[in-house]
PDB file of C-alpha atoms in Angstrom:
ATOM      1  CA  MET L   1     -13.176 -32.256  68.092  1.00  0.00           C
ATOM      2  CA  GLY L   2     -13.907 -31.415  71.143  1.00  0.00           C
ATOM      3  CA  HIS L   3     -10.977 -29.488  70.992  1.00  0.00           C
ATOM      4  CA  ALA L   4     -11.847 -26.953  69.353  1.00  0.00           C
ATOM      5  CA  LYS L   5     -13.458 -22.928  71.322  1.00  0.00           C
ATOM      6  CA  THR L   6     -15.352 -21.004  68.936  1.00  0.00           C
ATOM      7  CA  SER L   7     -13.878 -18.262  69.084  1.00  0.00           C
ATOM      8  CA  ASP L   8     -10.432 -16.330  70.002  1.00  0.00           C
ATOM      9  CA  THR L   9     -10.346 -13.254  73.615  1.00  0.00           C
ATOM     10  CA  THR L  10     -12.031 -11.051  70.953  1.00  0.00           C
ATOM     11  CA  GLY L  11     -14.743 -13.273  69.886  1.00  0.00           C
ATOM     12  CA  THR L  12     -13.501 -12.903  65.927  1.00  0.00           C
ATOM     13  CA  THR L  13     -11.420 -16.270  65.673  1.00  0.00           C
ATOM     14  CA  GLY L  14     -11.388 -19.480  66.135  1.00  0.00           C
ATOM     15  CA  THR L  15      -8.763 -20.675  68.266  1.00  0.00           C
ATOM     16  CA  THR L  16      -8.154 -25.010  69.379  1.00  0.00           C
ATOM     17  CA  THR L  17      -6.704 -25.920  72.482  1.00  0.00           C
ATOM     18  CA  LEU L  18      -2.839 -27.314  72.854  1.00  0.00           C
ATOM     19  CA  TRP L  19      -0.800 -29.413  75.058  1.00  0.00           C
ATOM     20  CA  ARG L  20       2.716 -30.338  75.155  1.00  0.00           C
ATOM     21  CA  PRO L  21       4.814 -31.181  78.289  1.00  0.00           C
ATOM     22  CA  THR L  22       8.026 -30.171  78.048  1.00  0.00           C
ATOM     23  CA  GLY L  23      11.077 -30.118  81.161  1.00  0.00           C
ATOM     24  CA  PRO L  24      12.795 -27.408  82.242  1.00  0.00           C
ATOM     25  CA  GLU L  25      15.195 -26.472  79.601  1.00  0.00           C
ATOM     26  CA  GLU L  26      12.497 -25.782  77.598  1.00  0.00           C
ATOM     27  CA  LEU L  27      10.016 -23.883  80.405  1.00  0.00           C
ATOM     28  CA  ALA L  28      13.501 -21.566  80.407  1.00  0.00           C
ATOM     29  CA  LEU L  29      13.172 -20.892  77.020  1.00  0.00           C
ATOM     30  CA  VAL L  30       9.099 -19.613  76.168  1.00  0.00           C
ATOM     31  CA  GLU L  31       9.851 -17.630  79.755  1.00  0.00           C
ATOM     32  CA  GLU L  32      13.030 -16.564  77.926  1.00  0.00           C
ATOM     33  CA  LEU L  33      10.140 -15.555  74.433  1.00  0.00           C
ATOM     34  CA  GLN L  34       7.719 -13.748  76.656  1.00  0.00           C
ATOM     35  CA  TRP L  35       5.322 -16.820  76.495  1.00  0.00           C
ATOM     36  CA  ARG L  36       4.298 -16.563  73.449  1.00  0.00           C
ATOM     37  CA  ALA L  37       6.308 -18.855  71.706  1.00  0.00           C
ATOM     38  CA  TRP L  38       8.221 -22.129  71.212  1.00  0.00           C
ATOM     39  CA  PRO L  39      12.417 -22.431  71.521  1.00  0.00           C
ATOM     40  CA  PRO L  40      13.870 -22.969  66.957  1.00  0.00           C
ATOM     41  CA  ARG L  41      14.037 -26.662  67.540  1.00  0.00           C
ATOM     42  CA  LEU L  42      17.266 -28.412  68.409  1.00  0.00           C
ATOM     43  CA  PRO L  43      19.250 -30.365  65.241  1.00  0.00           C
ATOM     44  CA  ASP L  44      18.052 -33.167  66.600  1.00  0.00           C
ATOM     45  CA  GLN L  45      14.405 -32.596  66.750  1.00  0.00           C
ATOM     46  CA  PRO L  46      12.947 -32.243  63.404  1.00  0.00           C
ATOM     47  CA  ILE L  47       9.531 -32.390  64.363  1.00  0.00           C
ATOM     48  CA  PHE L  48       7.769 -29.817  66.978  1.00  0.00           C
ATOM     49  CA  TYR L  49       5.086 -32.107  68.457  1.00  0.00           C
ATOM     50  CA  PRO L  50       2.387 -30.763  71.068  1.00  0.00           C
ATOM     51  CA  VAL L  51      -0.860 -32.908  71.589  1.00  0.00           C
ATOM     52  CA  LEU L  52      -4.691 -32.604  71.865  1.00  0.00           C
ATOM     53  CA  ASN L  53      -5.452 -34.057  75.061  1.00  0.00           C
ATOM     54  CA  GLU L  54      -4.382 -32.997  78.294  1.00  0.00           C
ATOM     55  CA  ASP L  55      -3.963 -36.042  80.379  1.00  0.00           C
ATOM     56  CA  TYR L  56      -1.487 -37.435  77.753  1.00  0.00           C
ATOM     57  CA  ALA L  57       0.770 -34.130  77.958  1.00  0.00           C
ATOM     58  CA  ILE L  58      -0.127 -34.813  82.012  1.00  0.00           C
ATOM     59  CA  ARG L  59       1.478 -39.198  81.174  1.00  0.00           C
ATOM     60  CA  ILE L  60       3.760 -37.709  79.278  1.00  0.00           C
ATOM     61  CA  ALA L  61       5.028 -34.621  82.180  1.00  0.00           C
ATOM     62  CA  ARG L  62       4.987 -37.284  85.090  1.00  0.00           C
ATOM     63  CA  ASP L  63       6.280 -40.529  83.198  1.00  0.00           C
ATOM     64  CA  TRP L  64       8.725 -39.431  81.016  1.00  0.00           C
ATOM     65  CA  ASN L  65      10.695 -35.656  82.168  1.00  0.00           C
ATOM     66  CA  VAL L  66      10.316 -36.487  85.185  1.00  0.00           C
ATOM     67  CA  PRO L  67      12.571 -38.999  85.559  1.00  0.00           C
ATOM     68  CA  HIS L  68      14.808 -37.661  82.790  1.00  0.00           C
ATOM     69  CA  SER L  69      15.129 -34.431  83.730  1.00  0.00           C
ATOM     70  CA  GLY L  70      13.794 -34.071  87.722  1.00  0.00           C
ATOM     71  CA  VAL L  71      10.332 -32.232  86.641  1.00  0.00           C
ATOM     72  CA  GLY L  72       7.773 -32.062  84.142  1.00  0.00           C
ATOM     73  CA  HIS L  73       6.011 -29.222  82.955  1.00  0.00           C
ATOM     74  CA  VAL L  74       1.933 -29.199  81.452  1.00  0.00           C
ATOM     75  CA  THR L  75       1.984 -25.719  78.884  1.00  0.00           C
ATOM     76  CA  ARG L  76      -1.504 -25.509  77.240  1.00  0.00           C
ATOM     77  CA  PHE L  77      -2.153 -22.460  74.838  1.00  0.00           C
ATOM     78  CA  GLU L  78      -4.351 -21.607  71.652  1.00  0.00           C
ATOM     79  CA  VAL L  79      -4.043 -21.801  68.457  1.00  0.00           C
ATOM     80  CA  ASP L  80      -6.003 -20.341  65.182  1.00  0.00           C
ATOM     81  CA  THR L  81      -7.857 -23.964  63.800  1.00  0.00           C
ATOM     82  CA  ALA L  82      -7.948 -22.719  60.239  1.00  0.00           C
ATOM     83  CA  PHE L  83      -4.191 -22.203  60.297  1.00  0.00           C
ATOM     84  CA  LEU L  84      -4.071 -26.285  62.435  1.00  0.00           C
ATOM     85  CA  ALA L  85      -6.340 -27.218  59.469  1.00  0.00           C
ATOM     86  CA  ARG L  86      -2.663 -28.902  57.322  1.00  0.00           C
ATOM     87  CA  TYR L  87      -1.187 -30.508  60.032  1.00  0.00           C
ATOM     88  CA  PRO L  88      -3.412 -34.052  59.777  1.00  0.00           C
ATOM     89  CA  VAL L  89      -3.784 -35.244  63.383  1.00  0.00           C
ATOM     90  CA  GLN L  90      -1.534 -38.013  63.650  1.00  0.00           C
ATOM     91  CA  GLN L  91      -2.733 -41.049  66.120  1.00  0.00           C
ATOM     92  CA  ALA L  92      -0.004 -42.387  68.502  1.00  0.00           C
ATOM     93  CA  GLY L  93      -0.653 -44.533  70.320  1.00  0.00           C
ATOM     94  CA  GLY L  94      -4.028 -45.614  71.787  1.00  0.00           C
ATOM     95  CA  ARG L  95      -7.765 -43.091  70.886  1.00  0.00           C
ATOM     96  CA  THR L  96      -6.642 -39.996  73.173  1.00  0.00           C
ATOM     97  CA  ILE L  97      -2.861 -40.158  72.063  1.00  0.00           C
ATOM     98  CA  LEU L  98      -3.347 -37.839  69.404  1.00  0.00           C
ATOM     99  CA  GLU L  99      -0.650 -35.056  68.694  1.00  0.00           C
ATOM    100  CA  LEU L 100      -0.010 -32.825  65.209  1.00  0.00           C
ATOM    101  CA  TRP L 101       3.574 -32.649  64.086  1.00  0.00           C
ATOM    102  CA  VAL L 102       4.690 -29.336  63.106  1.00  0.00           C
ATOM    103  CA  PRO L 103       8.233 -29.474  61.574  1.00  0.00           C
ATOM    104  CA  ALA L 104      11.114 -27.620  62.751  1.00  0.00           C
ATOM    105  CA  GLU L 105      11.031 -25.700  59.644  1.00  0.00           C
ATOM    106  CA  GLU L 106       7.726 -24.926  60.367  1.00  0.00           C
ATOM    107  CA  LEU L 107       7.964 -23.368  63.931  1.00  0.00           C
ATOM    108  CA  ASP L 108       8.058 -19.743  63.908  1.00  0.00           C
ATOM    109  CA  GLU L 109       4.635 -19.663  61.311  1.00  0.00           C
ATOM    110  CA  PHE L 110       3.908 -22.140  63.728  1.00  0.00           C
ATOM    111  CA  ASN L 111       4.078 -19.909  66.300  1.00  0.00           C
ATOM    112  CA  ALA L 112       2.921 -16.346  64.798  1.00  0.00           C
ATOM    113  CA  HIS L 113      -0.771 -18.762  64.958  1.00  0.00           C
ATOM    114  CA  ILE L 114      -0.307 -19.446  68.240  1.00  0.00           C
ATOM    115  CA  VAL L 115      -3.465 -17.039  70.328  1.00  0.00           C
ATOM    116  CA  GLY L 116      -2.304 -15.326  74.011  1.00  0.00           C
ATOM    117  CA  ARG L 117       0.481 -16.486  75.266  1.00  0.00           C
ATOM    118  CA  ILE L 118       1.774 -20.327  76.888  1.00  0.00           C
ATOM    119  CA  GLU L 119       0.561 -21.544  80.327  1.00  0.00           C
ATOM    120  CA  VAL L 120       1.916 -23.979  82.526  1.00  0.00           C
ATOM    121  CA  VAL L 121      -1.472 -26.020  84.211  1.00  0.00           C
ATOM    122  CA  HIS L 122       0.721 -28.730  85.679  1.00  0.00           C
ATOM    123  CA  THR L 123       3.535 -29.402  87.551  1.00  0.00           C
ATOM    124  CA  PHE L 124       4.945 -32.313  87.924  1.00  0.00           C
ATOM    125  CA  ARG L 125       8.308 -33.637  90.554  1.00  0.00           C
TER     126      ARG L 125
END
């Protein structure tokens, strides 16, 4: 897959770039976590959905988050590629609509495999 990198900033482990569209409430919680982790899911959110395509994340942030919360952000972050192998890529629609389904109960372990910081790369209003 074209999204995998050969090494992280230390040059020792392969990482994969993921994106996540997010609204203002979730982004505030990420900031509280020092930009290094995603907050626990709410009871009605059994799955955490990072996406594998920046364009897909942009569409969600712009077309869903903005109408629902007035602002939508696209975040980018790196995760250890070997760890991600446990999550099959899910095709949620067209060829480029690809995401990972991380069960809420595994989110702490997922967060432990984030390499570096979660960055905001786009904001839509």
